[in-house]
């Protein structure tokens, strides 16, 4: 194996677990002594739509879906130890995803063992076990197509002969290792793990075999990990539920109190802006039979990481972390060079991005541009958006008064691209754009600007009042300036898209 490439020999790994294997849990496992950490299974179709974004505030690399969800987040701390696991049934799509992430992870793994519908639909997960030709095609495509190690995780087949035959075919593809969950496809965690199958596989191939499935019967403490390795004859051990319940199982010095583990986990969740519902899920898995305790009920009732922090007495840590992140945002903002307009053919461009957090609730640059155009008695701004094939990013051009404006930067969604184009137009024209801290220009009514909405009903009432104000204002201007030139405001359906 080339220098610098991740080795799967004699290692202990955090197994891929849906909703558990996100960045905070992976970092926690590494802190406690895990050698390798797998992310949760991520489906190739969803990942192929993502854009790779360097998050300078969090100091992470984010893979962001078109709907702005972060599908996969990683950081420098785990770069040499994290394995990206994907669900796939298509060699070409698998390769596209592997190439998207290969600079940010240590290896890629294909899930060929999960029996749940989440994985098996579309022929993924354990469904692949019945199609060894496809398994071979996927692995060969990946091995020849990326520069990092390729592995896979399987379950055992109905007979030992079939299982050994499959693993030998996997070895011939050039895969760096194979993880074997010692249960049949129809078996569940309550069923005993078949250590004899794992042992036979380990003896049949020369690549590292990673034993998995021992959490219930075999691994309760760190010392049990080595015993499980010996019983299975495997090169390495992979832990799922044992690590989910108590990540300090990786500590050679012994387990830590659950309270300490949950606190360490929560600090990572706060530091890396983990999704609050994912944070809740992981904490509840750690609590197990204590999930109905006063602490457990407080965690379940929480809706944000701030509220979860209160349950654990970490309000001050949360506050300090938010201040640090805000200071980093401010420093990045002040350190950036002022954008200057550049003429590109008949289009005026600037390198700007739309940052939603810089605007009050329900206020957008598109809204300001529309209201300004109305006041100037101009045609409604027209947006023309294109999508780039290689990364599915968007760029929009807005036409106002027969002049065109766009951002030279590509955005992750069509809506963000249109907002960026509106920002360019407003800045070139010297018109307010509605940012937080900007002096009230009067372009948008006060109720809308302050964003005082409580619940869906109030939001709808506020929207209707605003539309009524604009209609009345436009009518009055039209009557005063030109009695026969009244222009109707767009219907509510158009305004909702702003």
Tab-separated table of C-alpha atoms in Angstrom, residues 27-473:
chain	number	residue	atom	x	y	z
A	27	UNK	CA	-14.700	13.121	16.059
A	28	UNK	CA	-15.732	11.765	19.450
A	29	UNK	CA	-14.765	8.220	18.420
A	30	UNK	CA	-11.370	9.427	17.176
A	31	UNK	CA	-10.774	11.262	20.451
A	32	UNK	CA	-11.469	8.089	22.389
A	33	UNK	CA	-9.129	5.917	20.317
A	34	UNK	CA	-10.859	4.711	17.136
A	35	UNK	CA	-8.413	4.345	14.247
A	36	UNK	CA	-10.956	4.710	11.433
A	37	UNK	CA	-14.444	6.251	11.348
A	38	UNK	CA	-17.130	5.631	8.734
A	39	UNK	CA	-19.798	8.195	7.919
A	40	UNK	CA	-23.442	7.172	7.698
A	41	UNK	CA	-24.542	5.636	4.402
A	42	UNK	CA	-25.253	8.398	1.878
A	43	UNK	CA	-27.197	7.623	-1.298
A	44	UNK	CA	-25.351	8.253	-4.570
A	45	UNK	CA	-28.279	9.986	-6.292
A	46	UNK	CA	-28.524	12.582	-3.516
A	47	UNK	CA	-24.773	13.074	-3.256
A	48	UNK	CA	-24.395	13.518	-7.028
A	49	UNK	CA	-26.563	16.637	-6.762
A	50	UNK	CA	-24.403	18.209	-4.060
A	51	UNK	CA	-22.002	21.090	-4.383
A	52	UNK	CA	-18.700	21.028	-2.499
A	53	UNK	CA	-18.528	24.148	-0.327
A	54	UNK	CA	-15.632	25.288	1.853
A	55	UNK	CA	-17.221	26.597	5.051
A	56	UNK	CA	-14.693	29.131	6.300
A	57	UNK	CA	-16.678	29.944	9.431
A	58	UNK	CA	-16.926	26.353	10.699
A	59	UNK	CA	-13.614	25.395	9.054
A	60	UNK	CA	-15.273	22.438	7.370
A	61	UNK	CA	-15.924	21.126	3.889
A	62	UNK	CA	-19.658	20.767	3.270
A	63	UNK	CA	-21.434	18.860	0.527
A	64	UNK	CA	-24.657	20.808	0.102
A	65	UNK	CA	-27.819	19.599	-1.646
A	66	UNK	CA	-29.902	21.882	-3.896
A	67	UNK	CA	-32.348	22.401	-1.024
A	68	UNK	CA	-29.421	23.736	1.083
A	69	UNK	CA	-29.221	20.676	3.346
A	70	UNK	CA	-25.692	19.646	4.303
A	71	UNK	CA	-25.557	15.986	3.277
A	72	UNK	CA	-21.959	15.410	4.410
A	73	UNK	CA	-19.706	17.594	6.544
A	74	UNK	CA	-16.064	16.860	7.278
A	75	UNK	CA	-13.014	18.662	8.643
A	76	UNK	CA	-9.225	18.509	8.644
A	77	UNK	CA	-9.128	16.657	11.980
A	78	UNK	CA	-10.580	13.471	10.463
A	79	UNK	CA	-9.305	13.744	6.899
A	80	UNK	CA	-6.809	10.892	7.204
A	81	UNK	CA	-9.211	8.606	9.075
A	82	UNK	CA	-12.712	9.049	7.655
A	83	UNK	CA	-14.259	6.590	5.207
A	84	UNK	CA	-17.126	7.816	3.046
A	85	UNK	CA	-19.781	5.114	2.729
A	86	UNK	CA	-22.254	5.316	-0.109
A	87	UNK	CA	-25.357	3.436	-1.140
A	88	UNK	CA	-25.233	2.693	-4.857
A	89	UNK	CA	-26.278	0.210	-7.513
A	90	UNK	CA	-24.692	1.985	-10.460
A	91	UNK	CA	-20.935	1.921	-11.251
A	92	UNK	CA	-20.865	5.253	-13.106
A	93	UNK	CA	-22.858	7.123	-10.487
A	94	UNK	CA	-20.727	5.597	-7.743
A	95	UNK	CA	-17.608	6.848	-9.497
A	96	UNK	CA	-19.016	10.358	-9.889
A	97	UNK	CA	-19.701	10.553	-6.143
A	98	UNK	CA	-16.340	9.050	-5.208
A	99	UNK	CA	-14.544	11.642	-7.332
A	100	UNK	CA	-16.615	14.394	-5.728
A	101	UNK	CA	-15.392	13.485	-2.221
A	102	UNK	CA	-12.009	11.816	-2.789
A	103	UNK	CA	-9.907	14.883	-1.915
A	104	UNK	CA	-11.616	15.193	1.474
A	105	UNK	CA	-11.768	11.599	2.740
A	106	UNK	CA	-9.312	8.745	3.311
A	107	UNK	CA	-11.291	6.016	1.522
A	108	UNK	CA	-14.679	5.201	-0.001
A	109	UNK	CA	-16.852	2.253	0.968
A	110	UNK	CA	-19.849	0.667	-0.730
A	111	UNK	CA	-22.701	-0.546	1.458
A	112	UNK	CA	-23.575	-4.098	0.427
A	113	UNK	CA	-25.001	-5.321	3.715
A	114	UNK	CA	-27.792	-3.126	5.093
A	115	UNK	CA	-31.102	-5.051	4.857
A	116	UNK	CA	-33.389	-2.099	5.528
A	117	UNK	CA	-35.562	-0.615	2.790
A	118	UNK	CA	-33.656	2.672	3.049
A	119	UNK	CA	-30.691	0.817	1.544
A	120	UNK	CA	-32.219	-2.004	-0.491
A	121	UNK	CA	-34.596	0.028	-2.646
A	122	UNK	CA	-33.164	0.515	-6.077
A	123	UNK	CA	-30.949	-2.544	-5.702
A	124	UNK	CA	-28.599	-1.041	-3.111
A	125	UNK	CA	-27.354	-2.378	0.228
A	126	UNK	CA	-28.018	-6.051	0.904
A	127	UNK	CA	-29.880	-6.277	-2.418
A	128	UNK	CA	-26.477	-6.289	-4.100
A	129	UNK	CA	-25.603	-9.618	-2.464
A	130	UNK	CA	-27.778	-11.410	-5.015
A	131	UNK	CA	-25.956	-9.737	-7.923
A	132	UNK	CA	-22.214	-10.464	-7.616
A	133	UNK	CA	-21.582	-9.289	-11.183
A	134	UNK	CA	-22.821	-5.828	-10.280
A	135	UNK	CA	-20.750	-5.870	-7.077
A	136	UNK	CA	-17.677	-6.619	-9.131
A	137	UNK	CA	-18.496	-3.921	-11.704
A	138	UNK	CA	-18.991	-1.235	-9.051
A	139	UNK	CA	-15.794	-2.065	-7.184
A	140	UNK	CA	-13.628	-2.351	-10.326
A	141	UNK	CA	-14.931	0.994	-11.578
A	142	UNK	CA	-14.126	2.658	-8.271
A	143	UNK	CA	-10.704	1.035	-7.804
A	144	UNK	CA	-9.543	2.145	-11.236
A	145	UNK	CA	-11.253	5.524	-11.070
A	146	UNK	CA	-10.099	7.090	-7.783
A	147	UNK	CA	-6.782	7.536	-6.030
A	148	UNK	CA	-7.891	6.460	-2.548
A	149	UNK	CA	-8.625	2.976	-1.162
A	150	UNK	CA	-11.974	1.362	-1.956
A	151	UNK	CA	-13.693	-1.033	0.450
A	152	UNK	CA	-17.090	-2.629	0.910
A	153	UNK	CA	-19.235	-3.956	3.738
A	154	UNK	CA	-21.275	-7.149	3.286
A	155	UNK	CA	-23.446	-9.600	5.195
A	156	UNK	CA	-22.902	-13.341	5.073
A	157	UNK	CA	-24.762	-15.385	2.441
A	158	UNK	CA	-26.971	-18.456	3.086
A	159	UNK	CA	-24.011	-20.824	2.797
A	160	UNK	CA	-20.368	-20.537	3.776
A	161	UNK	CA	-19.305	-21.540	0.254
A	162	UNK	CA	-21.298	-18.721	-1.316
A	163	UNK	CA	-19.899	-16.226	1.175
A	164	UNK	CA	-16.280	-17.237	0.528
A	165	UNK	CA	-16.848	-17.213	-3.239
A	166	UNK	CA	-18.219	-13.668	-3.099
A	167	UNK	CA	-15.395	-12.348	-0.938
A	168	UNK	CA	-12.797	-13.875	-3.268
A	169	UNK	CA	-14.426	-12.072	-6.193
A	170	UNK	CA	-14.332	-8.853	-4.158
A	171	UNK	CA	-10.627	-9.368	-3.456
A	172	UNK	CA	-9.871	-9.709	-7.169
A	173	UNK	CA	-11.375	-6.275	-7.903
A	174	UNK	CA	-8.519	-4.615	-6.007
A	175	UNK	CA	-10.607	-3.650	-2.988
A	176	UNK	CA	-8.420	-2.660	-0.036
A	177	UNK	CA	-10.545	-4.457	2.593
A	178	UNK	CA	-13.933	-6.037	3.221
A	179	UNK	CA	-16.038	-5.630	6.353
A	180	UNK	CA	-18.172	-8.672	7.161
A	181	UNK	CA	-21.278	-8.348	9.306
A	182	UNK	CA	-21.663	-11.887	10.635
A	183	UNK	CA	-25.420	-12.171	10.174
A	184	UNK	CA	-27.628	-13.299	7.309
A	185	UNK	CA	-29.681	-10.727	5.432
A	186	UNK	CA	-32.891	-11.645	7.260
A	187	UNK	CA	-31.308	-11.671	10.725
A	188	UNK	CA	-31.429	-8.752	13.140
A	189	UNK	CA	-29.269	-7.606	16.081
A	190	UNK	CA	-31.079	-9.947	18.500
A	191	UNK	CA	-29.721	-12.946	16.575
A	192	UNK	CA	-26.255	-14.272	17.510
A	193	UNK	CA	-23.372	-13.252	15.236
A	194	UNK	CA	-21.824	-16.099	13.210
A	195	UNK	CA	-18.170	-15.783	14.162
A	196	UNK	CA	-17.318	-19.017	12.311
A	197	UNK	CA	-18.327	-17.442	8.987
A	198	UNK	CA	-16.143	-14.401	9.577
A	199	UNK	CA	-13.249	-16.667	10.559
A	200	UNK	CA	-13.585	-18.775	7.405
A	201	UNK	CA	-13.667	-15.647	5.220
A	202	UNK	CA	-10.578	-14.224	6.944
A	203	UNK	CA	-8.699	-17.434	6.218
A	204	UNK	CA	-9.829	-17.521	2.572
A	205	UNK	CA	-8.508	-14.121	1.414
A	206	UNK	CA	-5.359	-12.064	1.838
A	207	UNK	CA	-6.947	-8.600	2.120
A	208	UNK	CA	-7.900	-7.317	5.590
A	209	UNK	CA	-11.246	-8.606	6.864
A	210	UNK	CA	-13.043	-6.344	9.347
A	211	UNK	CA	-15.328	-8.201	11.779
A	212	UNK	CA	-18.666	-6.542	12.523
A	213	UNK	CA	-21.793	-7.477	14.476
A	214	UNK	CA	-20.412	-8.257	17.931
A	215	UNK	CA	-21.958	-5.449	19.968
A	216	UNK	CA	-24.736	-7.527	21.559
A	217	UNK	CA	-22.916	-10.683	22.629
A	218	UNK	CA	-19.205	-10.004	22.467
A	219	UNK	CA	-18.148	-6.379	22.974
A	220	UNK	CA	-19.053	-4.629	26.200
A	221	UNK	CA	-15.645	-3.137	27.081
A	222	UNK	CA	-12.474	-2.124	25.291
A	223	UNK	CA	-10.800	-5.392	26.295
A	224	UNK	CA	-13.584	-7.313	24.537
A	225	UNK	CA	-12.587	-5.801	21.179
A	226	UNK	CA	-9.382	-7.829	21.050
A	227	UNK	CA	-11.221	-10.953	22.143
A	228	UNK	CA	-13.758	-10.508	19.328
A	229	UNK	CA	-10.890	-10.075	16.894
A	230	UNK	CA	-9.360	-13.380	18.019
A	231	UNK	CA	-12.651	-15.285	17.945
A	232	UNK	CA	-13.371	-14.191	14.379
A	233	UNK	CA	-9.784	-14.448	13.163
A	234	UNK	CA	-10.258	-11.063	11.534
A	235	UNK	CA	-7.611	-8.432	10.914
A	236	UNK	CA	-9.725	-5.654	12.381
A	237	UNK	CA	-12.944	-4.921	14.298
A	238	UNK	CA	-15.771	-2.533	13.483
A	239	UNK	CA	-18.216	-1.402	16.190
A	240	UNK	CA	-21.704	0.003	15.695
A	241	UNK	CA	-24.147	-0.112	18.611
A	242	UNK	CA	-21.504	-0.589	21.290
A	243	UNK	CA	-19.930	2.688	20.118
A	244	UNK	CA	-23.294	4.408	19.686
A	245	UNK	CA	-24.252	3.605	23.294
A	246	UNK	CA	-20.849	4.514	24.737
A	247	UNK	CA	-18.189	5.885	22.385
A	248	UNK	CA	-15.544	5.554	25.104
A	249	UNK	CA	-15.523	1.807	24.360
A	250	UNK	CA	-12.602	2.767	22.097
A	251	UNK	CA	-10.563	3.978	25.117
A	252	UNK	CA	-7.800	1.568	26.103
A	253	UNK	CA	-7.734	3.283	29.528
A	254	UNK	CA	-11.353	2.276	30.210
A	255	UNK	CA	-14.854	3.646	29.789
A	256	UNK	CA	-15.913	7.127	30.872
A	257	UNK	CA	-19.163	8.086	32.645
A	258	UNK	CA	-22.078	8.529	30.271
A	259	UNK	CA	-22.542	12.128	31.408
A	260	UNK	CA	-18.992	12.970	30.283
A	261	UNK	CA	-19.499	11.260	26.915
A	262	UNK	CA	-22.735	13.110	26.200
A	263	UNK	CA	-21.148	16.427	27.180
A	264	UNK	CA	-18.164	15.827	24.880
A	265	UNK	CA	-20.502	14.868	22.054
A	266	UNK	CA	-22.709	17.922	22.551
A	267	UNK	CA	-19.715	20.257	22.491
A	268	UNK	CA	-18.771	18.919	19.056
A	269	UNK	CA	-22.388	19.258	17.917
A	270	UNK	CA	-22.389	22.920	18.975
A	271	UNK	CA	-18.942	23.645	17.550
A	272	UNK	CA	-19.839	22.222	14.137
A	273	UNK	CA	-23.459	23.463	13.979
A	274	UNK	CA	-24.878	19.946	13.854
A	275	UNK	CA	-28.546	19.579	12.961
A	276	UNK	CA	-30.444	19.794	16.271
A	277	UNK	CA	-32.697	16.836	15.530
A	278	UNK	CA	-29.665	14.706	14.686
A	279	UNK	CA	-28.054	15.826	17.953
A	280	UNK	CA	-31.213	14.822	19.860
A	281	UNK	CA	-31.328	11.428	18.174
A	282	UNK	CA	-27.740	10.562	19.095
A	283	UNK	CA	-28.127	11.719	22.694
A	284	UNK	CA	-31.303	9.663	23.076
A	285	UNK	CA	-29.464	6.581	21.772
A	286	UNK	CA	-26.834	7.127	24.464
A	287	UNK	CA	-29.485	7.550	27.157
A	288	UNK	CA	-31.139	4.234	26.184
A	289	UNK	CA	-33.338	3.139	29.126
A	290	UNK	CA	-32.906	6.575	30.724
A	291	UNK	CA	-34.587	8.335	27.835
A	292	UNK	CA	-37.743	8.837	29.958
A	293	UNK	CA	-35.739	10.376	32.819
A	294	UNK	CA	-36.108	14.124	33.531
A	295	UNK	CA	-32.965	14.744	31.440
A	296	UNK	CA	-34.229	12.519	28.646
A	297	UNK	CA	-37.582	14.295	28.527
A	298	UNK	CA	-35.865	17.691	28.470
A	299	UNK	CA	-33.697	16.555	25.537
A	300	UNK	CA	-36.708	15.193	23.674
A	301	UNK	CA	-38.605	18.459	24.143
A	302	UNK	CA	-35.709	20.610	22.894
A	303	UNK	CA	-35.969	22.040	19.383
A	304	UNK	CA	-32.548	23.699	19.009
A	305	UNK	CA	-28.960	23.044	20.032
A	306	UNK	CA	-29.303	26.022	22.384
A	307	UNK	CA	-32.177	24.312	24.208
A	308	UNK	CA	-30.280	21.020	24.315
A	309	UNK	CA	-27.334	22.913	25.811
A	310	UNK	CA	-29.577	24.140	28.622
A	311	UNK	CA	-30.512	20.565	29.476
A	312	UNK	CA	-26.829	19.744	30.009
A	313	UNK	CA	-25.848	23.018	31.664
A	314	UNK	CA	-23.724	24.078	28.708
A	315	UNK	CA	-25.381	27.453	28.080
A	316	UNK	CA	-22.117	29.336	28.594
A	317	UNK	CA	-20.207	27.057	26.224
A	318	UNK	CA	-22.946	27.530	23.636
A	319	UNK	CA	-22.864	31.323	24.054
A	320	UNK	CA	-19.072	31.519	23.784
A	321	UNK	CA	-19.023	29.269	20.727
A	322	UNK	CA	-21.652	31.372	18.960
A	323	UNK	CA	-19.660	34.523	19.733
A	324	UNK	CA	-16.503	32.939	18.313
A	325	UNK	CA	-18.285	31.867	15.140
A	326	UNK	CA	-19.827	35.312	14.714
A	327	UNK	CA	-16.430	36.947	15.202
A	328	UNK	CA	-15.054	34.691	12.485
A	329	UNK	CA	-17.901	35.688	10.154
A	330	UNK	CA	-17.251	39.351	10.854
A	331	UNK	CA	-13.506	38.969	10.252
A	332	UNK	CA	-14.092	37.197	6.947
A	333	UNK	CA	-16.564	39.878	5.921
A	334	UNK	CA	-14.293	42.801	6.816
A	335	UNK	CA	-11.253	41.134	5.282
A	336	UNK	CA	-12.874	40.680	1.902
A	337	UNK	CA	-12.081	43.193	-0.793
A	338	UNK	CA	-14.941	45.449	-1.930
A	339	UNK	CA	-16.528	44.067	-5.057
A	340	UNK	CA	-16.204	46.136	-8.225
A	341	UNK	CA	-18.485	45.916	-11.251
A	342	UNK	CA	-17.000	44.365	-14.378
A	343	UNK	CA	-18.518	44.499	-17.849
A	344	UNK	CA	-18.867	41.105	-19.512
A	345	UNK	CA	-20.305	41.763	-22.958
A	346	UNK	CA	-23.659	43.426	-22.359
A	347	UNK	CA	-23.832	42.226	-18.735
A	348	UNK	CA	-22.525	44.004	-15.637
A	349	UNK	CA	-21.081	41.464	-13.190
A	350	UNK	CA	-19.776	41.418	-9.625
A	351	UNK	CA	-18.393	38.546	-7.549
A	352	UNK	CA	-21.039	38.387	-4.830
A	353	UNK	CA	-22.935	35.585	-3.090
A	354	UNK	CA	-26.313	35.630	-1.409
A	355	UNK	CA	-25.933	34.978	2.343
A	356	UNK	CA	-29.406	34.450	3.823
A	357	UNK	CA	-28.294	35.217	7.372
A	358	UNK	CA	-27.396	38.790	6.361
A	359	UNK	CA	-31.069	39.673	5.781
A	360	UNK	CA	-34.012	39.878	8.192
A	361	UNK	CA	-36.724	37.207	8.066
A	362	UNK	CA	-38.870	37.497	4.922
A	363	UNK	CA	-36.667	40.212	3.416
A	364	UNK	CA	-34.694	39.519	0.222
A	365	UNK	CA	-32.817	41.572	-2.391
A	366	UNK	CA	-35.300	40.419	-5.032
A	367	UNK	CA	-38.091	41.972	-3.020
A	368	UNK	CA	-36.248	45.306	-2.801
A	369	UNK	CA	-35.444	45.292	-6.511
A	370	UNK	CA	-39.072	44.655	-7.397
A	371	UNK	CA	-40.335	47.472	-5.158
A	372	UNK	CA	-37.693	49.873	-6.488
A	373	UNK	CA	-38.665	49.006	-10.083
A	374	UNK	CA	-42.286	49.747	-9.277
A	375	UNK	CA	-41.456	53.127	-7.777
A	376	UNK	CA	-39.407	53.971	-10.861
A	377	UNK	CA	-42.321	52.800	-13.080
A	378	UNK	CA	-40.114	50.197	-14.758
A	379	UNK	CA	-40.997	46.772	-16.049
A	380	UNK	CA	-40.802	43.976	-13.490
A	381	UNK	CA	-37.249	42.520	-13.263
A	382	UNK	CA	-36.801	39.482	-15.483
A	383	UNK	CA	-34.541	36.586	-14.394
A	384	UNK	CA	-32.863	34.120	-16.705
A	385	UNK	CA	-31.103	31.241	-14.936
A	386	UNK	CA	-28.759	28.559	-16.270
A	387	UNK	CA	-27.362	25.420	-14.624
A	388	UNK	CA	-23.800	24.165	-15.012
A	389	UNK	CA	-23.648	20.456	-15.869
A	390	UNK	CA	-20.453	19.454	-14.050
A	391	UNK	CA	-21.563	20.479	-10.549
A	392	UNK	CA	-25.241	21.460	-11.077
A	393	UNK	CA	-24.562	24.990	-9.833
A	394	UNK	CA	-26.714	27.928	-10.933
A	395	UNK	CA	-26.102	31.407	-12.309
A	396	UNK	CA	-28.813	33.981	-12.983
A	397	UNK	CA	-28.987	37.185	-15.027
A	398	UNK	CA	-31.539	39.862	-14.189
A	399	UNK	CA	-32.728	42.441	-16.703
A	400	UNK	CA	-33.864	45.841	-15.389
A	401	UNK	CA	-34.500	48.848	-17.643
A	402	UNK	CA	-33.026	46.891	-20.572
A	403	UNK	CA	-29.720	46.431	-18.731
A	404	UNK	CA	-28.419	43.069	-17.508
A	405	UNK	CA	-26.748	42.178	-14.212
A	406	UNK	CA	-25.408	38.950	-12.721
A	407	UNK	CA	-22.978	37.573	-10.180
A	408	UNK	CA	-19.832	35.980	-11.564
A	409	UNK	CA	-20.081	33.351	-8.795
A	410	UNK	CA	-22.210	30.234	-9.130
A	411	UNK	CA	-24.783	29.377	-6.474
A	412	UNK	CA	-26.050	26.076	-5.121
A	413	UNK	CA	-29.715	26.759	-5.963
A	414	UNK	CA	-31.770	28.643	-8.529
A	415	UNK	CA	-33.301	30.872	-5.837
A	416	UNK	CA	-29.905	31.869	-4.449
A	417	UNK	CA	-28.612	32.616	-7.962
A	418	UNK	CA	-31.543	34.980	-8.586
A	419	UNK	CA	-30.957	36.716	-5.250
A	420	UNK	CA	-27.260	37.177	-6.112
A	421	UNK	CA	-28.190	38.740	-9.465
A	422	UNK	CA	-30.574	41.105	-7.674
A	423	UNK	CA	-27.788	42.123	-5.271
A	424	UNK	CA	-25.486	42.997	-8.178
A	425	UNK	CA	-28.167	45.155	-9.791
A	426	UNK	CA	-29.005	46.960	-6.545
A	427	UNK	CA	-25.366	47.641	-5.687
A	428	UNK	CA	-24.530	48.935	-9.154
A	429	UNK	CA	-27.572	51.222	-9.012
A	430	UNK	CA	-26.782	52.320	-5.461
A	431	UNK	CA	-30.151	51.104	-4.208
A	432	UNK	CA	-30.651	49.611	-0.696
A	433	UNK	CA	-30.915	45.826	-0.630
A	434	UNK	CA	-32.423	45.264	2.827
A	435	UNK	CA	-29.439	43.887	4.747
A	436	UNK	CA	-29.470	43.770	8.542
A	437	UNK	CA	-28.215	47.090	9.949
A	438	UNK	CA	-29.022	48.993	6.759
A	439	UNK	CA	-30.963	52.224	7.205
A	440	UNK	CA	-34.657	51.825	6.443
A	441	UNK	CA	-35.185	52.976	2.861
A	442	UNK	CA	-38.976	52.782	2.948
A	443	UNK	CA	-38.985	50.467	-0.059
A	444	UNK	CA	-40.655	47.720	1.963
A	445	UNK	CA	-43.317	48.398	4.588
A	446	UNK	CA	-42.272	48.438	8.242
A	447	UNK	CA	-44.298	45.378	9.246
A	448	UNK	CA	-42.586	43.281	6.599
A	449	UNK	CA	-39.114	44.643	7.368
A	450	UNK	CA	-39.309	43.891	11.072
A	451	UNK	CA	-40.445	40.372	10.293
A	452	UNK	CA	-42.731	40.162	13.341
A	453	UNK	CA	-44.423	36.880	12.545
A	454	UNK	CA	-45.637	34.285	14.966
A	455	UNK	CA	-46.731	31.034	13.340
A	456	UNK	CA	-48.125	30.289	9.919
A	457	UNK	CA	-51.393	32.181	10.426
A	458	UNK	CA	-49.705	35.455	11.381
A	459	UNK	CA	-47.219	35.041	8.525
A	460	UNK	CA	-50.099	34.720	6.058
A	461	UNK	CA	-51.886	37.780	7.508
A	462	UNK	CA	-48.668	39.796	7.294
A	463	UNK	CA	-48.165	38.757	3.691
A	464	UNK	CA	-51.667	39.807	2.717
A	465	UNK	CA	-51.355	43.171	4.502
A	466	UNK	CA	-48.100	43.854	2.689
A	467	UNK	CA	-49.599	43.019	-0.701
A	468	UNK	CA	-52.516	45.330	0.062
A	469	UNK	CA	-50.148	48.171	1.037
A	470	UNK	CA	-48.149	47.762	-2.163
A	471	UNK	CA	-51.249	47.643	-4.341
A	472	UNK	CA	-52.598	50.811	-2.736
A	473	UNK	CA	-49.240	52.595	-2.964
